[in-house]
Amino acid sequence: MSNSKILANGVDVYYGSKQALFGISMDIKEKEVTALIGPSGCGKSTFLRCINRMNDLIEICKVSGSIKVDNEEIISEKTDVVSLRSKIGMVFQKPNPFPKSIFDNVAYGPTIHGLVDSKNDLEEIVHSSLKKAGLFDEVKDRLNEPGTSLSGGQQQRLCIARAIAVNPEIILMDEPCSALDPIATAIIEELIDDLRLNYTIIIVTHSMQQAARVSQKTCFFHLGELIETGETNKIFTNPDNTKTQDYITGRFG
Amino acid sequence: MKQEGHIVKSYDEEIRDIKNNIVDMGSLVENQLKDSLQCLKDKDTEFAEKIIENDNVIDKAYNTLDQSLVEILGKRQPMAADLRTIFSAIKINKDLERIGDHATNIAKRVAVAEIVLPEKPSRDIINMGAQVNIMISEVIKAFLEFSDQAAKKVWLMDRQIDEEYLGILRQLLTYMMEEPKRITACTSLLYMVKDLERIGDYVQNIAEDIYYAVSGEPLFDGNPDPTWEAILPKKK
């Protein structure tokens, strides 16, 4: 039995007066892939953004309750958000490389976090991150070309390389394949499977099949509530809750 | 778990078609067995030929349904209860086709039987066949009602079939021992009773599949009844 990496307890989120999440409690294990599924507007991305305090950027957003990462409370004014975010990488729906070279995209994080002492160190981190993201062989001869010159799938893997360059422990993925074709999607899914050995991954996805393929645990959200959470194999073959069943079989959305 | 319709209406229609086709397949094999038993009763070799030919109809229906099941898997990528239903339908279709083969086998033996079949065991086999046919009809009903409890009830009916099987087996052995001239005729009957016993087992498979499709759980974890042996092992 692996340990809890993230432990959420009674998390409420309000956007102004509108409540978006209702008392979410969740236990996310270390080095597992957890998929968050549910119809649009159900709160899954909101919950994902609580984990690295991205909701701080939205002025009207208020988060209460408790989220512990490695047993440390992060919903607190005392939390060092910068160091929290260095521990938690994030990959978004649309690949968003910086308007810089491929090399600089990956080098940016380690440089600003002061993780490197020398140019050689930096090169080593950039190369190994690109390798871990399964991109190195495709770009090794053109590291100085702009990141935006890559294909969509390559850009997304560049963003994953950028996320892992700062040596995080957790990677949050918000629909990372929704803008990609099936082949690029398959490559990312294969990558997620490899990354799971070293990272705790939480992925928001609208594709049931993707959740079934890549995750070990699945959490189903509906109207801001966590309806069911369980082993992915169980959720997709024999869920306990009728709402889960109706959603994953395409009976409501 | 109560099911609403799918957002995609054509998906509902496809699942409905699958269910209807399973029911049709069930009726085909039920009739096949009924006809085979009738032809055994009447010793009607001409009718037997017709029944043998009719097996092609069952095989064709099997292939058509099998193809639509593959298509629905590819097209819809079903999940949860839908996945279990389709997965079970694939197995049920296959088992029904096998039941059709066993029913046809009975007609095949009637067709080649140039000898006089002993009355009493023939009658017993026809009665046993009628019970087996009730099992087929009940299991199809359980599928139509999508009822795990009804499926379990049918599953348990096989115990009686196995008892009958053993009874007729002993009877035939006695006949053969008493009068070796009857060995050929009795061997034909022996095959028939075995066919019926196998059909009972296939119906049990179908009942297990229905139970799983409905509940998501296996009907029995491991051996349902380790004390029960329809075929007694030889003493060492």
Short mmCIF file of C-alpha atoms in Angstrom, two decimals:
data_model
loop_
_atom_site.label_atom_id
_atom_site.label_comp_id
_atom_site.label_asym_id
_atom_site.label_seq_id
_atom_site.Cartn_x
_atom_site.Cartn_y
_atom_site.Cartn_z
CA MET A 1 0.00 0.00 0.00
CA SER A 2 1.52 3.28 -1.07
CA ASN A 3 1.39 6.45 1.03
CA SER A 4 -0.91 9.43 0.74
CA LYS A 5 0.71 12.18 -1.26
CA ILE A 6 -2.21 14.56 -1.24
CA LEU A 7 -4.94 14.50 1.34
CA ALA A 8 -7.93 16.79 0.79
CA ASN A 9 -10.53 17.22 3.44
CA GLY A 10 -13.78 19.18 3.14
CA VAL A 11 -12.57 21.50 0.40
CA ASP A 12 -15.12 24.20 -0.50
CA VAL A 13 -14.53 26.66 -3.32
CA TYR A 14 -16.56 29.76 -4.05
CA TYR A 15 -16.37 32.00 -7.10
CA GLY A 16 -17.89 35.13 -5.58
CA SER A 17 -21.17 33.96 -4.08
CA LYS A 18 -21.39 30.89 -6.26
CA GLN A 19 -20.16 27.69 -4.66
CA ALA A 20 -18.17 25.58 -7.12
CA LEU A 21 -16.96 22.74 -4.89
CA PHE A 22 -18.79 21.18 -1.95
CA GLY A 23 -16.74 19.52 0.75
CA ILE A 24 -14.35 17.55 -1.42
CA SER A 25 -12.33 14.93 0.43
CA MET A 26 -9.83 12.84 -1.44
CA ASP A 27 -6.81 10.70 -0.70
CA ILE A 28 -4.30 10.65 -3.54
CA LYS A 29 -1.60 8.04 -3.32
CA GLU A 30 2.01 8.51 -4.19
CA LYS A 31 3.16 7.44 -7.65
CA GLU A 32 -0.28 6.71 -8.95
CA VAL A 33 -2.27 8.28 -11.74
CA THR A 34 -5.59 9.66 -10.54
CA ALA A 35 -8.12 10.70 -13.17
CA LEU A 36 -10.73 13.34 -12.44
CA ILE A 37 -13.77 12.96 -14.68
CA GLY A 38 -17.18 14.57 -14.92
CA PRO A 39 -19.26 16.83 -17.13
CA SER A 40 -18.14 20.38 -17.95
CA GLY A 41 -18.50 22.72 -15.02
CA CYS A 42 -18.50 19.91 -12.44
CA GLY A 43 -15.50 21.35 -10.61
CA LYS A 44 -12.77 18.92 -11.55
CA SER A 45 -10.42 21.59 -12.96
CA THR A 46 -11.23 23.87 -10.02
CA PHE A 47 -10.15 21.11 -7.66
CA LEU A 48 -7.00 20.45 -9.68
CA ARG A 49 -6.08 24.13 -9.45
CA CYS A 50 -6.53 24.09 -5.66
CA ILE A 51 -3.62 21.67 -5.39
CA ASN A 52 -1.03 24.15 -6.66
CA ARG A 53 -2.93 27.22 -5.46
CA MET A 54 -3.60 28.40 -8.97
CA ASN A 55 -6.97 29.66 -7.80
CA ASP A 56 -5.09 32.42 -5.94
CA LEU A 57 -4.80 34.09 -9.32
CA ILE A 58 -8.57 34.46 -9.53
CA GLU A 59 -9.57 37.32 -7.29
CA ILE A 60 -13.14 36.28 -6.55
CA CYS A 61 -12.14 32.71 -5.78
CA LYS A 62 -12.17 31.59 -2.16
CA VAL A 63 -10.88 28.21 -1.05
CA SER A 64 -11.51 26.70 2.38
CA GLY A 65 -10.99 23.30 3.93
CA SER A 66 -7.75 21.42 4.07
CA ILE A 67 -5.35 20.08 1.49
CA LYS A 68 -2.19 18.47 2.74
CA VAL A 69 0.69 17.74 0.44
CA ASP A 70 3.20 15.44 2.10
CA ASN A 71 1.35 16.08 5.33
CA GLU A 72 1.79 19.85 5.09
CA GLU A 73 -1.21 22.13 4.92
CA ILE A 74 -1.25 24.18 1.73
CA ILE A 75 -4.54 26.05 2.17
CA SER A 76 -2.92 28.53 4.49
CA GLU A 77 -1.57 32.03 4.31
CA LYS A 78 1.74 30.72 5.59
CA THR A 79 2.21 28.40 2.61
CA ASP A 80 5.18 29.31 0.46
CA VAL A 81 3.36 29.19 -2.86
CA VAL A 82 6.51 29.47 -4.98
CA SER A 83 8.13 26.47 -3.34
CA LEU A 84 4.81 24.59 -3.45
CA ARG A 85 4.60 25.16 -7.19
CA SER A 86 8.16 24.00 -7.71
CA LYS A 87 7.04 20.73 -6.19
CA ILE A 88 3.94 20.55 -8.37
CA GLY A 89 4.26 20.84 -12.14
CA MET A 90 1.30 21.59 -14.33
CA VAL A 91 0.43 20.85 -17.94
CA PHE A 92 -2.51 22.59 -19.56
CA GLN A 93 -5.09 21.79 -22.19
CA LYS A 94 -3.44 23.83 -24.91
CA PRO A 95 0.31 23.44 -25.27
CA ASN A 96 1.73 26.77 -24.14
CA PRO A 97 5.47 26.85 -24.79
CA PHE A 98 7.20 30.17 -24.03
CA PRO A 99 8.17 32.20 -27.12
CA LYS A 100 11.71 30.99 -26.64
CA SER A 101 13.93 28.25 -27.98
CA ILE A 102 13.25 24.61 -27.15
CA PHE A 103 16.30 24.63 -24.89
CA ASP A 104 15.27 27.81 -23.06
CA ASN A 105 11.73 26.56 -22.51
CA VAL A 106 13.08 23.70 -20.43
CA ALA A 107 15.97 25.69 -18.93
CA TYR A 108 13.72 28.49 -17.68
CA GLY A 109 12.38 26.76 -14.55
CA PRO A 110 15.65 25.35 -13.20
CA THR A 111 17.31 28.73 -13.81
CA ILE A 112 14.77 30.88 -11.95
CA HIS A 113 14.51 28.34 -9.14
CA GLY A 114 18.31 28.43 -8.84
CA LEU A 115 18.63 24.68 -9.30
CA VAL A 116 21.81 24.87 -11.37
CA ASP A 117 25.36 25.99 -10.70
CA SER A 118 26.87 25.70 -14.14
CA LYS A 119 26.09 25.68 -17.82
CA ASN A 120 26.91 21.99 -17.91
CA ASP A 121 24.44 21.28 -15.13
CA LEU A 122 21.76 23.16 -16.99
CA GLU A 123 22.44 21.30 -20.20
CA GLU A 124 22.28 18.02 -18.31
CA ILE A 125 18.89 18.91 -16.79
CA VAL A 126 17.47 20.09 -20.13
CA HIS A 127 18.61 16.95 -21.92
CA SER A 128 17.39 14.56 -19.25
CA SER A 129 14.03 16.33 -18.97
CA LEU A 130 13.55 16.15 -22.72
CA LYS A 131 14.48 12.48 -22.59
CA LYS A 132 12.01 11.79 -19.78
CA ALA A 133 9.33 13.53 -21.82
CA GLY A 134 10.18 11.32 -24.78
CA LEU A 135 11.08 14.30 -26.96
CA PHE A 136 14.87 14.44 -26.96
CA ASP A 137 15.52 12.28 -30.03
CA GLU A 138 13.09 14.32 -32.09
CA VAL A 139 14.58 17.72 -31.18
CA LYS A 140 18.22 17.12 -30.26
CA ASP A 141 19.51 18.71 -33.48
CA ARG A 142 17.38 21.82 -33.20
CA LEU A 143 17.37 22.82 -29.56
CA ASN A 144 17.80 26.46 -30.53
CA GLU A 145 14.73 26.59 -32.70
CA PRO A 146 11.60 28.16 -31.19
CA GLY A 147 9.41 25.86 -29.11
CA THR A 148 6.43 27.06 -31.09
CA SER A 149 7.89 25.52 -34.25
CA LEU A 150 7.09 22.04 -32.98
CA SER A 151 3.91 20.07 -33.71
CA GLY A 152 1.07 20.18 -31.17
CA GLY A 153 1.97 16.85 -29.63
CA GLN A 154 5.66 17.78 -29.48
CA GLN A 155 4.78 21.12 -27.89
CA GLN A 156 2.77 19.32 -25.23
CA ARG A 157 5.71 17.02 -24.51
CA LEU A 158 7.93 20.12 -24.37
CA CYS A 159 5.57 21.50 -21.72
CA ILE A 160 5.85 18.21 -19.83
CA ALA A 161 9.67 18.42 -20.10
CA ARG A 162 9.46 22.01 -18.82
CA ALA A 163 7.30 20.85 -15.90
CA ILE A 164 9.63 18.03 -14.88
CA ALA A 165 12.80 20.11 -15.28
CA VAL A 166 12.27 21.65 -11.85
CA ASN A 167 12.16 18.18 -10.38
CA PRO A 168 8.58 18.18 -9.10
CA GLU A 169 6.95 15.33 -7.22
CA ILE A 170 3.46 15.89 -8.50
CA ILE A 171 2.27 16.64 -12.03
CA LEU A 172 -1.16 18.12 -12.62
CA MET A 173 -2.56 17.69 -16.11
CA ASP A 174 -5.64 19.57 -17.21
CA GLU A 175 -6.97 17.81 -20.31
CA PRO A 176 -3.46 17.48 -21.74
CA CYS A 177 -4.56 15.64 -24.89
CA SER A 178 -7.75 17.42 -25.84
CA ALA A 179 -5.98 19.46 -28.53
CA LEU A 180 -3.99 16.51 -29.89
CA ASP A 181 -4.58 13.90 -32.59
CA PRO A 182 -4.87 10.20 -31.63
CA ILE A 183 -1.21 9.38 -32.30
CA ALA A 184 0.10 12.34 -30.29
CA THR A 185 -2.42 11.37 -27.60
CA ALA A 186 -1.13 7.79 -27.53
CA ILE A 187 2.45 9.05 -27.15
CA ILE A 188 1.44 11.27 -24.20
CA GLU A 189 -0.48 8.40 -22.61
CA GLU A 190 2.53 6.13 -22.97
CA LEU A 191 4.61 8.89 -21.40
CA ILE A 192 2.18 9.23 -18.46
CA ASP A 193 2.58 5.51 -17.88
CA ASP A 194 6.38 5.94 -17.70
CA LEU A 195 6.24 9.08 -15.54
CA ARG A 196 4.06 7.32 -12.99
CA LEU A 197 7.12 5.45 -11.74
CA ASN A 198 8.58 8.69 -10.41
CA TYR A 199 5.72 11.15 -10.07
CA THR A 200 2.26 11.39 -8.61
CA ILE A 201 -0.01 12.40 -11.47
CA ILE A 202 -3.49 13.88 -11.43
CA ILE A 203 -5.18 14.21 -14.77
CA VAL A 204 -8.42 15.90 -15.69
CA THR A 205 -9.85 14.34 -18.82
CA HIS A 206 -13.06 14.36 -20.79
CA SER A 207 -12.20 11.09 -22.44
CA MET A 208 -13.54 8.12 -20.47
CA GLN A 209 -11.34 5.82 -22.49
CA GLN A 210 -8.30 7.87 -21.62
CA ALA A 211 -9.16 7.81 -17.91
CA ALA A 212 -9.65 4.05 -18.16
CA ARG A 213 -6.35 3.61 -19.96
CA VAL A 214 -3.98 5.78 -17.98
CA SER A 215 -5.20 5.93 -14.39
CA GLN A 216 -5.26 3.62 -11.41
CA LYS A 217 -7.85 5.66 -9.50
CA THR A 218 -10.78 7.56 -10.90
CA CYS A 219 -12.83 10.27 -9.22
CA PHE A 220 -16.19 11.29 -10.66
CA PHE A 221 -17.36 14.85 -10.03
CA HIS A 222 -20.86 16.15 -10.59
CA LEU A 223 -22.20 19.65 -9.84
CA GLY A 224 -19.28 20.42 -7.56
CA GLU A 225 -19.52 17.22 -5.55
CA LEU A 226 -17.27 14.20 -5.56
CA ILE A 227 -19.78 11.46 -6.33
CA GLU A 228 -17.59 8.38 -6.46
CA THR A 229 -13.95 7.56 -6.20
CA GLY A 230 -12.38 4.17 -6.63
CA GLU A 231 -10.15 1.81 -8.54
CA THR A 232 -10.33 2.70 -12.22
CA ASN A 233 -11.00 -0.91 -13.23
CA LYS A 234 -13.97 -1.02 -10.91
CA ILE A 235 -15.38 2.39 -11.90
CA PHE A 236 -15.42 1.54 -15.59
CA THR A 237 -16.79 -1.97 -15.29
CA ASN A 238 -19.02 -1.81 -12.25
CA PRO A 239 -19.43 1.59 -10.60
CA ASP A 240 -21.38 1.78 -7.34
CA ASN A 241 -23.20 5.01 -8.02
CA THR A 242 -26.03 5.38 -10.57
CA LYS A 243 -24.85 8.88 -11.54
CA THR A 244 -21.36 7.56 -12.30
CA GLN A 245 -22.86 4.75 -14.34
CA ASP A 246 -25.12 7.12 -16.28
CA TYR A 247 -22.27 9.50 -17.00
CA ILE A 248 -19.66 7.01 -18.15
CA THR A 249 -22.12 5.10 -20.31
CA GLY A 250 -23.19 8.32 -22.03
CA ARG A 251 -26.64 8.68 -20.49
CA PHE A 252 -26.19 12.27 -19.32
CA GLY A 253 -23.53 14.89 -19.65
CA MET B 1 -29.52 -0.03 -11.25
CA LYS B 2 -32.19 1.78 -13.24
CA GLN B 3 -31.05 2.79 -16.69
CA GLU B 4 -31.98 5.96 -18.53
CA GLY B 5 -31.60 6.16 -22.29
CA HIS B 6 -28.31 7.17 -23.86
CA ILE B 7 -27.83 10.71 -25.10
CA VAL B 8 -27.07 9.13 -28.47
CA LYS B 9 -30.40 7.52 -29.34
CA SER B 10 -28.97 5.24 -32.02
CA TYR B 11 -26.81 3.60 -29.33
CA ASP B 12 -30.00 2.64 -27.46
CA GLU B 13 -31.40 1.22 -30.68
CA GLU B 14 -28.25 -0.81 -31.28
CA ILE B 15 -28.37 -2.28 -27.78
CA ARG B 16 -32.07 -3.02 -28.23
CA ASP B 17 -31.29 -4.78 -31.52
CA ILE B 18 -28.58 -6.84 -29.84
CA LYS B 19 -31.01 -7.91 -27.13
CA ASN B 20 -33.69 -8.77 -29.69
CA ASN B 21 -31.21 -10.77 -31.71
CA ILE B 22 -30.16 -12.77 -28.65
CA VAL B 23 -33.82 -13.53 -28.00
CA ASP B 24 -34.26 -14.58 -31.65
CA MET B 25 -31.17 -16.76 -31.43
CA GLY B 26 -32.66 -18.32 -28.27
CA SER B 27 -35.92 -19.07 -30.08
CA LEU B 28 -34.05 -20.63 -32.98
CA VAL B 29 -32.13 -23.08 -30.80
CA GLU B 30 -35.16 -23.77 -28.63
CA ASN B 31 -37.10 -24.76 -31.76
CA GLN B 32 -34.15 -26.75 -33.04
CA LEU B 33 -34.14 -28.83 -29.87
CA LYS B 34 -37.93 -29.14 -29.89
CA ASP B 35 -37.83 -30.40 -33.48
CA SER B 36 -34.99 -32.82 -32.74
CA LEU B 37 -36.92 -34.32 -29.86
CA GLN B 38 -40.06 -34.58 -31.97
CA CYS B 39 -38.13 -36.34 -34.68
CA LEU B 40 -36.66 -38.73 -32.13
CA LYS B 41 -40.16 -39.44 -30.90
CA ASP B 42 -41.48 -40.07 -34.42
CA LYS B 43 -38.26 -41.71 -35.67
CA ASP B 44 -38.75 -39.45 -38.67
CA THR B 45 -35.51 -39.56 -40.66
CA GLU B 46 -36.84 -37.21 -43.34
CA PHE B 47 -37.63 -34.57 -40.75
CA ALA B 48 -34.18 -35.19 -39.26
CA GLU B 49 -32.58 -34.15 -42.56
CA LYS B 50 -34.53 -30.91 -42.53
CA ILE B 51 -33.44 -30.19 -38.96
CA ILE B 52 -29.81 -30.80 -39.89
CA GLU B 53 -30.12 -28.32 -42.71
CA ASN B 54 -31.74 -25.83 -40.37
CA ASP B 55 -28.52 -25.63 -38.36
CA ASN B 56 -27.20 -23.37 -41.12
CA VAL B 57 -29.85 -20.82 -40.24
CA ILE B 58 -28.62 -20.78 -36.64
CA ASP B 59 -25.00 -20.48 -37.74
CA LYS B 60 -25.90 -17.58 -40.01
CA ALA B 61 -27.78 -15.79 -37.24
CA TYR B 62 -24.80 -16.35 -34.97
CA ASN B 63 -22.40 -14.80 -37.48
CA THR B 64 -24.62 -11.80 -38.10
CA LEU B 65 -25.04 -11.09 -34.41
CA ASP B 66 -21.35 -11.68 -33.74
CA GLN B 67 -20.52 -9.10 -36.40
CA SER B 68 -22.87 -6.49 -34.93
CA LEU B 69 -21.36 -7.08 -31.48
CA VAL B 70 -17.88 -6.42 -32.84
CA GLU B 71 -19.19 -3.30 -34.55
CA ILE B 72 -20.85 -1.92 -31.42
CA LEU B 73 -17.64 -2.52 -29.43
CA GLY B 74 -15.60 -0.66 -32.01
CA LYS B 75 -18.07 2.12 -32.56
CA ARG B 76 -19.33 2.83 -29.03
CA GLN B 77 -16.55 1.61 -26.78
CA PRO B 78 -19.11 0.71 -24.13
CA MET B 79 -18.50 1.24 -20.43
CA ALA B 80 -19.84 -0.19 -17.16
CA ALA B 81 -23.25 -1.92 -17.52
CA ASP B 82 -23.18 -1.48 -21.30
CA LEU B 83 -19.74 -3.06 -21.47
CA ARG B 84 -20.85 -5.98 -19.34
CA THR B 85 -23.99 -6.44 -21.44
CA ILE B 86 -22.11 -6.49 -24.74
CA PHE B 87 -19.36 -8.70 -23.35
CA SER B 88 -21.95 -11.16 -22.03
CA ALA B 89 -23.92 -11.03 -25.28
CA ILE B 90 -20.79 -12.11 -27.17
CA LYS B 91 -20.46 -15.17 -24.94
CA ILE B 92 -24.18 -15.94 -24.85
CA ASN B 93 -24.36 -15.84 -28.65
CA LYS B 94 -21.50 -18.31 -28.88
CA ASP B 95 -23.04 -20.65 -26.30
CA LEU B 96 -26.42 -20.54 -28.04
CA GLU B 97 -24.74 -21.51 -31.28
CA ARG B 98 -23.15 -24.50 -29.51
CA ILE B 99 -26.52 -25.45 -28.06
CA GLY B 100 -27.82 -25.43 -31.63
CA ASP B 101 -25.05 -27.86 -32.62
CA HIS B 102 -25.89 -30.24 -29.80
CA ALA B 103 -29.59 -30.11 -30.66
CA THR B 104 -28.70 -30.84 -34.28
CA ASN B 105 -26.55 -33.79 -33.18
CA ILE B 106 -29.66 -35.48 -31.82
CA ALA B 107 -31.35 -35.19 -35.21
CA LYS B 108 -28.17 -36.47 -36.89
CA ARG B 109 -28.28 -39.64 -34.82
CA VAL B 110 -31.96 -40.16 -35.62
CA ALA B 111 -31.15 -39.72 -39.31
CA VAL B 112 -28.62 -42.53 -39.31
CA ALA B 113 -30.42 -44.82 -36.87
CA GLU B 114 -31.39 -47.86 -38.88
CA ILE B 115 -31.90 -49.82 -35.72
CA VAL B 116 -34.82 -49.90 -33.38
CA LEU B 117 -34.20 -47.66 -30.40
CA PRO B 118 -35.36 -49.05 -27.06
CA GLU B 119 -38.59 -47.38 -25.94
CA LYS B 120 -38.09 -46.58 -22.28
CA PRO B 121 -34.75 -44.72 -22.45
CA SER B 122 -35.91 -42.93 -25.62
CA ARG B 123 -38.93 -41.67 -23.76
CA ASP B 124 -36.82 -40.60 -20.82
CA ILE B 125 -34.47 -38.73 -23.13
CA ILE B 126 -37.40 -36.91 -24.74
CA ASN B 127 -38.66 -35.91 -21.29
CA MET B 128 -35.21 -34.78 -20.23
CA GLY B 129 -34.95 -32.80 -23.48
CA ALA B 130 -38.24 -31.06 -22.72
CA GLN B 131 -36.84 -29.98 -19.36
CA VAL B 132 -33.65 -28.75 -21.00
CA ASN B 133 -35.78 -26.76 -23.40
CA ILE B 134 -37.57 -25.13 -20.49
CA MET B 135 -34.14 -24.13 -19.16
CA ILE B 136 -33.28 -22.51 -22.50
CA SER B 137 -36.54 -20.63 -22.57
CA GLU B 138 -36.15 -19.51 -18.94
CA VAL B 139 -32.59 -18.31 -19.42
CA ILE B 140 -33.63 -16.24 -22.42
CA LYS B 141 -36.43 -14.80 -20.31
CA ALA B 142 -33.90 -13.93 -17.60
CA PHE B 143 -31.81 -12.14 -20.24
CA LEU B 144 -34.82 -10.24 -21.55
CA GLU B 145 -35.81 -9.19 -18.02
CA PHE B 146 -32.15 -8.52 -17.24
CA SER B 147 -32.62 -10.29 -13.92
CA ASP B 148 -29.70 -11.75 -11.98
CA GLN B 149 -32.05 -13.62 -9.64
CA ALA B 150 -33.94 -15.25 -12.51
CA ALA B 151 -30.57 -16.25 -14.02
CA LYS B 152 -29.49 -17.83 -10.75
CA LYS B 153 -32.74 -19.82 -10.61
CA VAL B 154 -32.10 -21.23 -14.08
CA TRP B 155 -28.53 -22.05 -13.12
CA LEU B 156 -29.78 -24.22 -10.28
CA MET B 157 -32.15 -26.11 -12.60
CA ASP B 158 -29.16 -27.90 -14.10
CA ARG B 159 -28.76 -30.03 -11.00
CA GLN B 160 -31.97 -31.84 -11.97
CA ILE B 161 -30.72 -32.30 -15.54
CA ASP B 162 -27.51 -33.85 -14.28
CA GLU B 163 -29.52 -36.24 -12.10
CA GLU B 164 -31.58 -37.28 -15.12
CA TYR B 165 -28.41 -37.72 -17.12
CA LEU B 166 -26.93 -40.10 -14.57
CA GLY B 167 -30.21 -42.03 -14.32
CA ILE B 168 -30.49 -42.56 -18.07
CA LEU B 169 -26.81 -43.43 -18.29
CA ARG B 170 -27.25 -46.23 -15.75
CA GLN B 171 -30.37 -47.41 -17.51
CA LEU B 172 -28.56 -47.62 -20.85
CA LEU B 173 -25.62 -49.47 -19.32
CA THR B 174 -28.01 -52.02 -17.89
CA TYR B 175 -29.69 -52.46 -21.28
CA MET B 176 -26.34 -52.99 -22.96
CA MET B 177 -25.14 -55.45 -20.36
CA GLU B 178 -28.36 -57.43 -20.56
CA GLU B 179 -28.41 -57.60 -24.32
CA PRO B 180 -25.20 -56.82 -26.24
CA LYS B 181 -27.20 -56.68 -29.49
CA ARG B 182 -28.59 -53.38 -28.25
CA ILE B 183 -25.19 -51.80 -27.90
CA THR B 184 -25.37 -49.90 -31.20
CA ALA B 185 -28.81 -48.49 -30.48
CA CYS B 186 -27.95 -47.66 -26.90
CA THR B 187 -24.74 -45.94 -27.95
CA SER B 188 -26.79 -43.62 -30.14
CA LEU B 189 -29.00 -42.81 -27.17
CA LEU B 190 -25.93 -42.40 -24.99
CA TYR B 191 -24.66 -39.67 -27.31
CA MET B 192 -28.04 -37.97 -27.28
CA VAL B 193 -28.28 -37.89 -23.52
CA LYS B 194 -24.77 -36.49 -23.43
CA ASP B 195 -25.79 -33.78 -25.90
CA LEU B 196 -28.63 -32.79 -23.60
CA GLU B 197 -26.38 -32.78 -20.58
CA ARG B 198 -23.97 -30.47 -22.41
CA ILE B 199 -26.81 -28.15 -23.38
CA GLY B 200 -27.68 -27.87 -19.69
CA ASP B 201 -24.08 -26.81 -19.00
CA TYR B 202 -24.20 -24.18 -21.74
CA VAL B 203 -27.41 -22.80 -20.28
CA GLN B 204 -25.58 -22.54 -16.97
CA ASN B 205 -22.82 -20.56 -18.70
CA ILE B 206 -25.44 -18.22 -20.12
CA ALA B 207 -27.02 -17.81 -16.68
CA GLU B 208 -23.60 -16.91 -15.26
CA ASP B 209 -23.08 -14.35 -18.03
CA ILE B 210 -26.46 -12.75 -17.38
CA TYR B 211 -25.77 -12.62 -13.66
CA TYR B 212 -22.47 -10.85 -14.31
CA ALA B 213 -23.98 -8.43 -16.84
CA VAL B 214 -26.67 -7.40 -14.37
CA SER B 215 -24.77 -7.33 -11.09
CA GLY B 216 -21.14 -6.86 -12.12
CA GLU B 217 -20.23 -9.78 -9.87
CA PRO B 218 -19.54 -13.43 -10.74
CA LEU B 219 -22.43 -15.77 -9.86
CA PHE B 220 -20.04 -17.99 -7.97
CA ASP B 221 -16.52 -17.29 -6.89
CA GLY B 222 -14.71 -20.52 -7.61
CA ASN B 223 -16.46 -23.89 -7.57
CA PRO B 224 -20.15 -23.34 -6.72
CA ASP B 225 -20.58 -26.75 -5.13
CA PRO B 226 -17.46 -28.89 -4.73
CA THR B 227 -19.46 -31.84 -3.39
CA TRP B 228 -21.44 -32.15 -6.59
CA GLU B 229 -20.13 -34.36 -9.39
CA ALA B 230 -22.39 -35.20 -12.28
CA ILE B 231 -19.79 -37.62 -13.55
CA LEU B 232 -18.42 -39.65 -10.69
CA PRO B 233 -14.67 -40.06 -10.82
CA LYS B 234 -13.33 -43.59 -11.16
CA LYS B 235 -12.12 -45.16 -7.97
CA LYS B 236 -8.38 -45.55 -7.97
#
